[in-house]
CSV table of C-alpha atoms and ligand atoms in Angstrom, one decimal:
chain,number,residue,atom,x,y,z
A,1,UNK,CA,0.0,0.0,0.0
A,2,UNK,CA,3.0,2.3,0.2
A,3,UNK,CA,2.4,3.6,-3.2
A,4,UNK,CA,-1.0,5.1,-2.2
A,5,UNK,CA,0.4,7.3,0.4
A,6,UNK,CA,-0.1,7.7,4.2
A,7,UNK,CA,-0.6,10.4,6.8
A,8,UNK,CA,2.6,11.4,8.5
A,9,UNK,CA,1.1,11.3,12.0
A,10,UNK,CA,-2.2,11.0,13.8
A,11,UNK,CA,-2.3,14.7,14.5
A,12,UNK,CA,-1.6,15.3,10.8
A,13,UNK,CA,-4.6,13.1,10.0
A,14,UNK,CA,-6.9,14.8,12.5
A,15,UNK,CA,-6.0,18.3,11.2
A,16,UNK,CA,-6.4,17.2,7.6
A,17,UNK,CA,-9.8,15.6,8.3
A,18,UNK,CA,-10.8,18.6,10.4
A,19,UNK,CA,-9.4,20.8,7.6
A,20,UNK,CA,-11.8,19.0,5.2
A,21,UNK,CA,-14.7,19.4,7.6
A,22,UNK,CA,-14.1,23.0,8.5
A,23,UNK,CA,-14.6,25.3,5.5
A,24,UNK,CA,-17.2,27.4,3.7
A,25,UNK,CA,-19.8,25.0,5.0
A,26,UNK,CA,-19.3,26.4,8.5
A,27,UNK,CA,-18.8,30.0,7.8
A,28,UNK,CA,-20.7,30.6,4.6
A,29,UNK,CA,-23.3,27.8,4.4
A,30,UNK,CA,-24.2,27.3,8.0
A,31,UNK,CA,-25.2,30.9,8.7
A,32,UNK,CA,-27.2,31.4,5.6
A,33,UNK,CA,-29.0,28.1,6.0
A,34,UNK,CA,-29.7,28.9,9.6
A,35,UNK,CA,-30.9,32.3,8.5
A,36,UNK,CA,-33.3,30.8,6.0
A,37,UNK,CA,-34.7,28.2,8.4
A,38,UNK,CA,-35.7,30.4,11.2
A,39,UNK,CA,-32.6,30.5,13.4
A,40,UNK,CA,-32.4,28.8,16.8
A,41,UNK,CA,-34.7,25.9,16.1
A,42,UNK,CA,-32.6,25.0,13.1
A,43,UNK,CA,-29.4,25.2,15.2
A,44,UNK,CA,-30.9,22.7,17.7
A,45,UNK,CA,-32.0,20.3,15.0
A,46,UNK,CA,-28.6,20.7,13.3
A,47,UNK,CA,-26.8,19.7,16.5
A,48,UNK,CA,-29.1,16.8,16.9
A,49,UNK,CA,-28.3,15.6,13.3
A,50,UNK,CA,-24.5,15.9,14.0
A,51,UNK,CA,-24.8,13.6,17.0
A,52,UNK,CA,-27.4,11.2,15.9
A,53,UNK,CA,-26.6,10.9,12.2
A,54,UNK,CA,-23.2,12.6,11.5
A,55,UNK,CA,-21.0,10.9,14.1
A,56,UNK,CA,-22.2,7.3,13.4
A,57,UNK,CA,-21.8,7.8,9.6
A,58,UNK,CA,-18.4,9.4,10.1
A,59,UNK,CA,-17.2,6.4,12.0
A,60,UNK,CA,-18.7,4.1,9.4
A,61,UNK,CA,-16.9,5.9,6.6
A,62,UNK,CA,-13.6,5.9,8.4
A,63,UNK,CA,-13.8,2.2,9.2
A,64,UNK,CA,-14.8,1.3,5.7
A,65,UNK,CA,-11.8,3.2,4.3
A,66,UNK,CA,-9.2,1.9,6.7
A,67,UNK,CA,-10.5,-1.7,6.5
A,68,UNK,CA,-10.0,-1.7,2.7
A,69,UNK,CA,-7.3,0.9,2.1
A,70,UNK,CA,-9.3,1.9,-0.9
A,71,UNK,CA,-11.1,4.7,-2.6
A,72,UNK,CA,-14.9,4.7,-2.3
A,73,UNK,CA,-15.5,2.6,-5.4
A,74,UNK,CA,-12.7,0.1,-4.5
A,75,UNK,CA,-13.9,-0.1,-0.9
A,76,UNK,CA,-17.4,-1.4,-1.8
A,77,UNK,CA,-15.8,-3.7,-4.4
A,78,UNK,CA,-13.3,-5.1,-1.9
A,79,UNK,CA,-16.0,-6.0,0.6
A,80,UNK,CA,-18.8,-7.1,-1.8
A,81,UNK,CA,-17.1,-8.0,-5.0
A,82,UNK,CA,-19.4,-8.9,-7.9
A,83,UNK,CA,-22.4,-6.9,-6.6
A,84,UNK,CA,-23.7,-3.5,-7.5
A,85,UNK,CA,-22.6,-1.9,-4.2
A,86,UNK,CA,-19.7,-0.1,-5.8
A,87,UNK,CA,-22.2,2.2,-7.6
A,88,UNK,CA,-22.4,3.9,-4.2
A,89,UNK,CA,-18.8,4.7,-4.7
A,90,UNK,CA,-19.5,6.0,-8.2
A,91,UNK,CA,-22.3,8.2,-6.9
A,92,UNK,CA,-19.7,9.6,-4.4
A,93,UNK,CA,-17.2,10.3,-7.1
A,94,UNK,CA,-19.8,12.1,-9.2
A,95,UNK,CA,-21.1,14.0,-6.1
A,96,UNK,CA,-17.6,15.1,-5.3
A,97,UNK,CA,-17.0,16.6,-8.8
A,98,UNK,CA,-20.3,18.4,-8.6
A,99,UNK,CA,-19.8,19.8,-5.1
A,100,UNK,CA,-16.3,20.9,-6.0
A,101,UNK,CA,-17.7,22.8,-9.1
A,102,UNK,CA,-19.9,25.2,-7.1
A,103,UNK,CA,-17.8,25.2,-3.9
A,104,UNK,CA,-14.9,26.5,-5.8
A,105,UNK,CA,-17.0,29.4,-7.0
A,106,UNK,CA,-17.7,30.5,-3.5
A,107,UNK,CA,-14.1,29.9,-2.6
A,108,UNK,CA,-13.3,32.3,-5.5
A,109,UNK,CA,-15.5,34.9,-3.8
A,110,UNK,CA,-13.2,34.7,-0.7
A,111,UNK,CA,-10.2,35.3,-2.9
A,112,UNK,CA,-11.8,38.2,-4.6
A,113,UNK,CA,-12.7,39.7,-1.2
A,114,UNK,CA,-9.1,39.5,0.0
A,115,UNK,CA,-8.2,41.9,-2.8
A,116,UNK,CA,-11.3,44.1,-2.6
A,117,UNK,CA,-10.7,44.6,1.2
A,118,UNK,CA,-7.0,45.3,0.7
A,119,UNK,CA,-7.8,47.8,-2.1
A,120,UNK,CA,-10.1,49.6,0.3
A,121,UNK,CA,-13.2,49.1,-1.8
A,122,UNK,CA,-15.4,48.6,1.2
A,123,UNK,CA,-14.0,51.5,3.2
A,124,UNK,CA,-16.6,53.6,4.8
A,125,UNK,CA,-19.5,51.8,3.1
A,126,UNK,CA,-22.8,51.1,4.7
A,127,UNK,CA,-24.9,48.0,4.0
A,128,UNK,CA,-26.3,49.3,0.7
A,129,UNK,CA,-22.9,50.2,-0.6
A,130,UNK,CA,-21.5,46.8,0.3
A,131,UNK,CA,-24.5,45.1,-1.3
A,132,UNK,CA,-23.8,47.0,-4.5
A,133,UNK,CA,-20.1,46.0,-4.6
A,134,UNK,CA,-21.1,42.4,-3.9
A,135,UNK,CA,-23.7,42.2,-6.7
A,136,UNK,CA,-21.5,43.8,-9.3
A,137,UNK,CA,-18.8,41.4,-8.2
A,138,UNK,CA,-20.8,38.2,-8.6
A,139,UNK,CA,-22.3,39.7,-11.8
A,140,UNK,CA,-19.0,40.0,-13.5
A,141,UNK,CA,-18.8,36.8,-15.7
A,142,UNK,CA,-15.1,36.9,-16.6
A,143,UNK,CA,-13.9,37.7,-13.1
A,144,UNK,CA,-16.1,34.9,-11.7
A,145,UNK,CA,-14.7,32.3,-14.1
A,146,UNK,CA,-11.2,33.5,-13.5
A,147,UNK,CA,-11.5,33.2,-9.7
A,148,UNK,CA,-13.0,29.8,-10.2
A,149,UNK,CA,-10.1,28.8,-12.4
A,150,UNK,CA,-7.6,30.1,-9.8
A,151,UNK,CA,-9.1,28.1,-7.0
A,152,UNK,CA,-9.3,24.9,-9.0
A,153,UNK,CA,-5.7,25.3,-10.1
A,154,UNK,CA,-4.6,25.7,-6.4
A,155,UNK,CA,-6.6,22.7,-5.4
A,156,UNK,CA,-5.3,20.5,-8.2
A,157,UNK,CA,-1.8,21.5,-7.6
A,158,UNK,CA,-1.9,20.5,-3.9
A,159,UNK,CA,-3.7,17.3,-4.6
A,160,UNK,CA,-1.2,16.4,-7.3
A,161,UNK,CA,1.6,16.5,-4.7
A,162,UNK,CA,0.1,13.7,-2.7
A,163,UNK,CA,-1.1,12.9,0.8
A,164,UNK,CA,1.6,13.9,3.3
A,165,UNK,CA,3.4,16.6,1.3
A,166,UNK,CA,0.2,18.1,0.0
A,167,UNK,CA,-2.9,17.5,1.9
A,168,UNK,CA,-1.4,17.3,5.4
A,169,UNK,CA,1.1,20.1,5.4
A,170,UNK,CA,-1.4,22.7,4.2
A,171,UNK,CA,-3.9,21.8,6.9
A,172,UNK,CA,-1.7,21.9,9.9
A,173,UNK,CA,-0.7,25.5,10.4
A,174,UNK,CA,-3.7,27.5,9.4
A,175,UNK,CA,-6.5,25.9,11.3
A,176,UNK,CA,-5.5,27.2,14.8
A,177,UNK,CA,-5.1,30.7,13.3
A,178,UNK,CA,-8.6,30.6,11.8
A,179,UNK,CA,-10.1,29.7,15.2
A,180,UNK,CA,-8.4,32.6,16.9
A,181,UNK,CA,-9.5,35.2,14.4
A,182,UNK,CA,-13.1,33.8,14.6
A,183,UNK,CA,-13.1,34.3,18.4
A,184,UNK,CA,-11.9,37.9,17.9
A,185,UNK,CA,-14.6,38.6,15.4
A,186,UNK,CA,-17.2,37.1,17.7
A,187,UNK,CA,-16.2,39.5,20.5
A,188,UNK,CA,-16.5,42.4,18.0
A,189,UNK,CA,-19.9,41.3,16.8
A,190,UNK,CA,-21.4,40.7,20.2
A,191,UNK,CA,-20.5,44.2,21.4
A,192,UNK,CA,-22.2,45.9,18.5
A,193,UNK,CA,-25.3,48.0,19.4
A,194,UNK,CA,-28.4,45.9,18.8
A,195,UNK,CA,-26.6,42.6,19.0
A,196,UNK,CA,-29.2,41.1,21.4
A,197,UNK,CA,-31.8,40.8,18.6
A,198,UNK,CA,-29.4,38.7,16.7
A,199,UNK,CA,-28.7,36.6,19.7
A,200,UNK,CA,-32.3,35.9,20.4
A,201,UNK,CA,-32.8,34.9,16.7
A,202,UNK,CA,-29.9,32.5,17.1
A,203,UNK,CA,-30.6,31.1,20.5
A,204,UNK,CA,-34.4,31.3,21.2
A,205,UNK,CA,-36.2,28.6,19.2
A,206,UNK,CA,-39.5,29.5,17.6
A,207,UNK,CA,-41.3,26.2,17.3
A,208,UNK,CA,-43.9,27.7,15.0
A,209,UNK,CA,-41.3,27.7,12.3
A,210,UNK,CA,-41.0,23.9,12.3
A,211,UNK,CA,-41.6,22.1,9.0
A,212,UNK,CA,-40.2,19.1,7.1
A,213,UNK,CA,-37.9,21.3,5.1
A,214,UNK,CA,-36.0,22.3,8.2
A,215,UNK,CA,-35.1,18.7,8.9
A,216,UNK,CA,-33.8,18.1,5.4
A,217,UNK,CA,-31.8,21.2,5.5
A,218,UNK,CA,-30.3,20.4,8.9
A,219,UNK,CA,-29.5,16.9,7.9
A,220,UNK,CA,-27.9,17.9,4.6
A,221,UNK,CA,-26.0,20.6,6.4
A,222,UNK,CA,-24.7,18.1,9.0
A,223,UNK,CA,-23.4,15.7,6.3
A,224,UNK,CA,-22.0,18.6,4.2
A,225,UNK,CA,-20.2,20.1,7.1
A,226,UNK,CA,-18.7,16.8,8.2
A,227,UNK,CA,-17.7,16.0,4.6
A,228,UNK,CA,-19.9,12.9,4.6
A,229,UNK,CA,-21.9,11.0,2.1
A,230,UNK,CA,-19.5,11.1,-0.9
A,231,UNK,CA,-16.6,9.1,0.5
A,232,UNK,CA,-14.2,11.9,1.5
A,233,UNK,CA,-13.8,10.6,5.0
A,234,UNK,CA,-13.7,7.1,3.7
A,235,UNK,CA,-10.8,8.1,1.5
A,236,UNK,CA,-9.0,10.0,4.3
A,237,UNK,CA,-9.5,6.9,6.5
A,238,UNK,CA,-7.8,4.8,3.9
A,239,UNK,CA,-4.5,6.6,4.4
A,240,UNK,CA,-4.6,6.0,8.2
A,241,UNK,CA,-2.6,3.4,10.1
A,242,UNK,CA,-4.2,0.6,12.1
A,243,UNK,CA,-2.9,1.9,15.4
A,244,UNK,CA,-4.7,5.2,15.4
A,245,UNK,CA,-8.1,5.4,17.1
A,246,UNK,CA,-10.9,6.0,14.7
A,247,UNK,CA,-13.2,6.9,17.6
A,248,UNK,CA,-11.2,9.7,19.0
A,249,UNK,CA,-10.4,11.0,15.5
A,250,UNK,CA,-14.1,11.1,14.7
A,251,UNK,CA,-14.9,12.9,17.9
A,252,UNK,CA,-12.3,15.5,17.4
A,253,UNK,CA,-13.4,16.2,13.9
A,254,UNK,CA,-17.0,16.6,14.9
A,255,UNK,CA,-16.3,18.8,17.9
A,256,UNK,CA,-14.0,21.1,15.9
A,257,UNK,CA,-16.3,21.3,13.0
A,258,UNK,CA,-19.4,22.1,15.1
A,259,UNK,CA,-17.7,24.6,17.2
A,260,UNK,CA,-16.5,26.6,14.2
A,261,UNK,CA,-20.0,26.6,12.7
A,262,UNK,CA,-21.6,27.7,16.0
A,263,UNK,CA,-18.9,30.4,16.4
A,264,UNK,CA,-19.6,31.7,12.9
A,265,UNK,CA,-23.3,32.1,13.9
A,266,UNK,CA,-22.2,34.2,16.8
A,267,UNK,CA,-20.4,36.5,14.4
A,268,UNK,CA,-23.0,36.8,11.7
A,269,UNK,CA,-26.3,37.1,13.5
A,270,UNK,CA,-25.5,39.9,16.0
A,271,UNK,CA,-23.9,41.8,13.2
A,272,UNK,CA,-26.9,41.3,10.8
A,273,UNK,CA,-29.5,42.4,13.3
A,274,UNK,CA,-27.5,45.3,14.5
A,275,UNK,CA,-27.6,46.5,10.8
A,276,UNK,CA,-31.3,45.7,10.5
A,277,UNK,CA,-30.5,43.2,7.7
A,278,UNK,CA,-32.7,40.2,6.8
A,279,UNK,CA,-31.3,36.8,7.8
A,280,UNK,CA,-33.0,34.9,5.0
A,281,UNK,CA,-31.3,36.4,2.0
A,282,UNK,CA,-29.5,33.3,1.0
A,283,UNK,CA,-25.9,32.5,-0.3
A,284,UNK,CA,-24.8,36.1,-0.4
A,285,UNK,CA,-25.5,36.7,3.3
A,286,UNK,CA,-22.0,36.4,4.8
A,287,UNK,CA,-20.5,38.4,1.9
A,288,UNK,CA,-22.9,41.2,2.3
A,289,UNK,CA,-22.5,41.6,6.1
A,290,UNK,CA,-18.9,41.0,6.9
A,291,UNK,CA,-17.4,44.0,5.0
A,292,UNK,CA,-19.9,46.2,6.9
A,293,UNK,CA,-18.4,45.1,10.2
A,294,UNK,CA,-14.9,45.5,8.9
A,295,UNK,CA,-15.5,48.9,7.5
A,296,UNK,CA,-16.6,50.1,11.0
A,297,UNK,CA,-13.7,48.6,12.8
A,298,UNK,CA,-10.3,50.2,13.6
A,299,UNK,CA,-7.8,48.4,11.4
A,300,UNK,CA,-10.7,46.8,9.7
A,301,UNK,CA,-9.0,46.8,6.3
A,302,UNK,CA,-6.1,44.6,7.4
A,303,UNK,CA,-8.2,42.5,9.7
A,304,UNK,CA,-10.8,42.0,7.0
A,305,UNK,CA,-8.3,41.0,4.4
A,306,UNK,CA,-6.6,38.6,6.8
A,307,UNK,CA,-10.0,37.1,7.6
A,308,UNK,CA,-10.8,36.4,4.0
A,309,UNK,CA,-7.4,35.0,3.5
A,310,UNK,CA,-8.0,32.5,6.2
A,311,UNK,CA,-11.4,31.7,4.9
A,312,UNK,CA,-9.8,31.0,1.5
A,313,UNK,CA,-7.4,28.7,3.2
A,314,UNK,CA,-10.1,26.9,5.1
A,315,UNK,CA,-11.9,26.5,1.8
A,316,UNK,CA,-8.7,25.1,0.2
A,317,UNK,CA,-8.3,22.4,2.8
A,318,UNK,CA,-11.9,21.4,2.0
A,319,UNK,CA,-11.6,21.5,-1.8
A,320,UNK,CA,-8.5,19.3,-1.8
A,321,UNK,CA,-10.4,16.7,0.2
A,322,UNK,CA,-13.2,16.8,-2.3
A,323,UNK,CA,-10.9,16.5,-5.3
A,324,UNK,CA,-9.1,13.6,-3.5
A,325,UNK,CA,-12.2,11.4,-4.0
A,326,UNK,CA,-12.2,11.1,-7.8
A,327,UNK,CA,-8.4,11.2,-7.8
A,328,UNK,CA,-8.0,8.3,-5.4
A,329,UNK,CA,-10.6,6.4,-7.5
A,330,UNK,CA,-8.5,7.0,-10.7
A,331,UNK,CA,-5.3,6.1,-9.0
A,332,UNK,CA,-6.5,2.9,-7.4
A,333,UNK,CA,-9.0,1.6,-10.0
A,334,UNK,CA,-7.6,2.9,-13.2
A,335,UNK,CA,-3.9,3.0,-12.3
A,336,UNK,CA,-3.6,6.6,-13.3
A,337,UNK,CA,-0.7,8.7,-12.1
A,338,UNK,CA,-1.7,11.1,-9.4
A,339,UNK,CA,-0.8,14.2,-11.3
A,340,UNK,CA,-2.8,13.3,-14.3
A,341,UNK,CA,-5.8,12.4,-12.2
A,342,UNK,CA,-5.6,15.6,-10.2
A,343,UNK,CA,-5.4,18.0,-13.2
A,344,UNK,CA,-8.0,16.1,-15.3
A,345,UNK,CA,-10.6,16.0,-12.5
A,346,UNK,CA,-9.9,19.6,-11.6
A,347,UNK,CA,-10.5,20.5,-15.2
A,348,UNK,CA,-13.9,18.6,-15.2
A,349,UNK,CA,-14.9,20.4,-12.0
A,350,UNK,CA,-14.0,23.7,-13.6
A,351,UNK,CA,-16.2,23.1,-16.6
A,352,UNK,CA,-19.1,22.1,-14.5
A,353,UNK,CA,-18.4,25.1,-12.3
A,354,UNK,CA,-18.9,27.6,-15.1
A,355,UNK,CA,-22.8,27.8,-14.8
A,356,UNK,CA,-22.4,28.4,-11.1
A,357,UNK,CA,-19.8,31.1,-11.7
A,358,UNK,CA,-22.3,32.8,-14.1
A,359,UNK,CA,-25.3,32.4,-11.8
A,360,UNK,CA,-24.7,35.6,-9.8
A,361,UNK,CA,-25.9,37.7,-12.8
A,362,UNK,CA,-23.1,37.0,-15.3
A,363,UNK,CA,-25.7,35.3,-17.5
A,364,UNK,CA,-29.4,35.7,-17.1
A,365,UNK,CA,-30.2,32.1,-17.9
A,366,UNK,CA,-28.2,30.8,-15.0
A,367,UNK,CA,-29.3,33.5,-12.6
A,368,UNK,CA,-32.8,32.4,-12.8
A,369,UNK,CA,-33.4,29.0,-14.3
A,370,UNK,CA,-36.6,28.6,-16.3
A,371,UNK,CA,-39.4,26.7,-14.4
A,372,UNK,CA,-37.4,26.3,-11.2
A,373,UNK,CA,-36.9,30.0,-10.6
A,374,UNK,CA,-33.7,29.7,-8.7
A,375,UNK,CA,-30.2,30.4,-9.7
A,376,UNK,CA,-27.9,27.5,-10.8
A,377,UNK,CA,-25.6,27.7,-7.8
A,378,UNK,CA,-28.4,27.4,-5.4
A,379,UNK,CA,-29.9,24.5,-7.3
A,380,UNK,CA,-26.5,22.6,-7.4
A,381,UNK,CA,-26.0,23.3,-3.7
A,382,UNK,CA,-29.4,21.7,-3.0
A,383,UNK,CA,-29.2,18.8,-5.4
A,384,UNK,CA,-25.6,17.7,-4.7
A,385,UNK,CA,-24.8,19.3,-1.4
A,386,UNK,CA,-28.0,18.2,0.2
A,387,UNK,CA,-29.9,15.5,-1.5
A,388,UNK,CA,-27.1,13.5,-3.1
A,389,UNK,CA,-25.0,13.6,0.1
A,390,UNK,CA,-27.9,12.4,2.1
A,391,UNK,CA,-28.6,9.5,-0.3
A,392,UNK,CA,-24.9,8.7,-0.1
A,393,UNK,CA,-24.9,8.7,3.7
A,394,UNK,CA,-28.0,6.5,3.7
A,395,UNK,CA,-26.3,3.9,1.4
A,396,UNK,CA,-23.1,3.9,3.5
A,397,UNK,CA,-25.0,3.4,6.7
A,398,UNK,CA,-27.1,0.6,5.2
A,399,UNK,CA,-24.1,-1.1,3.7
A,400,UNK,CA,-22.0,-1.0,6.8
A,401,UNK,CA,-24.8,-2.1,9.1
A,402,UNK,CA,-26.5,-4.7,7.0
A,403,UNK,CA,-24.2,-5.9,4.3
A,404,UNK,CA,-20.7,-5.6,5.7
A,405,UNK,CA,-22.2,-6.0,9.2
A,406,UNK,CA,-21.6,-4.0,12.4
A,407,UNK,CA,-19.5,-6.8,13.9
A,408,UNK,CA,-16.9,-6.5,11.1
A,409,UNK,CA,-16.9,-2.7,11.2
A,410,UNK,CA,-16.5,-2.8,15.0
A,411,UNK,CA,-13.5,-5.1,14.6
A,412,UNK,CA,-11.9,-2.5,12.4
A,413,UNK,CA,-12.8,0.3,14.8
A,414,UNK,CA,-11.3,-1.5,17.8
A,415,UNK,CA,-8.3,-2.8,15.9
A,416,UNK,CA,-5.1,-3.0,17.9
A,417,UNK,CA,-7.0,-2.7,21.2
A,418,UNK,CA,-8.6,0.7,20.6
A,419,UNK,CA,-11.4,1.3,23.0
A,420,UNK,CA,-14.9,2.1,22.0
A,421,UNK,CA,-17.2,2.4,25.0
A,422,UNK,CA,-20.3,3.4,23.0
A,423,UNK,CA,-20.0,0.5,20.6
A,424,UNK,CA,-23.5,-0.8,21.2
A,425,UNK,CA,-25.0,2.6,20.9
A,426,UNK,CA,-23.2,3.1,17.6
A,427,UNK,CA,-24.4,-0.2,16.3
A,428,UNK,CA,-28.0,0.7,17.0
A,429,UNK,CA,-27.6,4.1,15.4
A,430,UNK,CA,-26.0,2.8,12.3
A,431,UNK,CA,-28.4,-0.2,11.9
A,432,UNK,CA,-31.7,1.4,12.6
A,433,UNK,CA,-31.6,5.1,13.4
A,434,UNK,CA,-29.5,6.4,10.5
A,435,UNK,CA,-31.1,4.5,7.7
A,436,UNK,CA,-34.7,5.0,8.8
A,437,UNK,CA,-34.3,8.6,9.7
A,438,UNK,CA,-32.4,9.6,6.6
A,439,UNK,CA,-34.9,7.8,4.5
A,440,UNK,CA,-37.8,9.3,6.3
A,441,UNK,CA,-36.5,12.8,5.8
A,442,UNK,CA,-35.7,12.2,2.1
A,443,UNK,CA,-39.0,10.7,1.4
A,444,UNK,CA,-40.9,13.4,3.2
A,445,UNK,CA,-39.3,15.9,0.7
A,446,UNK,CA,-40.7,14.3,-2.3
A,447,UNK,CA,-44.2,13.7,-1.0
Z,501,LIG,N1,-17.1,20.1,4.9
Z,501,LIG,C1,-16.7,21.1,4.0
Z,501,LIG,C2,-17.2,22.4,4.6
Z,501,LIG,O1,-18.0,22.4,5.5
Z,501,LIG,O2,-16.9,23.5,4.0
Z,501,LIG,C3,-17.3,20.9,2.6
Z,501,LIG,C4,-17.1,19.5,2.1
Z,501,LIG,C5,-15.8,19.0,2.0
Z,501,LIG,C6,-18.2,18.8,1.7
Z,501,LIG,C7,-15.7,17.7,1.6
Z,501,LIG,C8,-18.0,17.5,1.2
Z,501,LIG,C9,-16.8,17.0,1.2
Z,501,LIG,F1,-16.6,15.8,0.8
């Protein structure tokens, strides 16, 4: 297995896996999804989904990857050769390319914002000024495609360098820095006049807002944020040695990931409400409010630019993990050289990303799709980042529990004497709770 690559250390693995989990999903997607789904109640359901669905599936993916030392397609094949189960892996590979395509567009926004902030384009602006800069930015077709290309190139370059030299090294340093700057921003935001209104939106559940859609959004967000349902964690687990504990790795990843998301909410909502802005405006939310905070802060220009830089890096540690899925597939199953696989799959994601890059106004057709009346990026985010992920997670849970069997998975989880005190609880969750709950939520959407 030496040729596939390995993590340099357990810490390296945890930071890379947490680097995959922590990204735009936490700081861009979590706040806007929370804002659209009524606030505090969504947060509660989200946390429930992380514990009840996310953690069990995370452990299932890690054990599947490490037991087989394979990519998602190869892992299913190795355990049930000659069946159709490996199509779950193909679904993961496809989902990865599609998620990367729109995720890299938002990541491109963060890169654009580094330069805009540095150039002082937000200086002294109020919310309407920032909104105008934002909409002309996302409405510039060439710039959007260029930023998408830049981000894909960065991603493909790192992935082409391999597991320890590429994936691991880039994740290690910047995660702690991101955390620190988020805490600073939270303090700033909480001390803004009118912050209490934001806090009550974020923390006081309004049960009247409950509906089926909230569950799907919370579940999808939990899988998205933990990088589950498309084989990313499976693939990352496949580079891990037998002596590392999967249980503590999974716990670390979930705790870090969830704290960053919750923290992001403490930044965004107080700031939004102190500016009397609507929380339900969708994907542009964070990009419309943050510059307003920075422009009213001493040293806001430097601080803001630094923040967007870290956000870009957080996005990069996620995009590399997404690209790693199709790349690992091509390396293992098709014997491609890593470099060729990384650049080619990056290129495919770029092409599929173009409609998303044009959906902010660059091309009317993609800004408002006929019949569906949403923009392309929002549609792709829903379809792949929510529904496809949930279907993937459902299949993984069902496969591990009922085809591979929990006893075999537990043997992998407790390899080399690793302790797992909640093994029975996990078995129940992965056998019954995950498959039934995910299915129920998905079906309720289409009824
Ligand atoms: N978890 C990442 C985030 O929250 O930004 C996004 C992501 C990474 C989704 C990897 C899916 C994935 F496989």
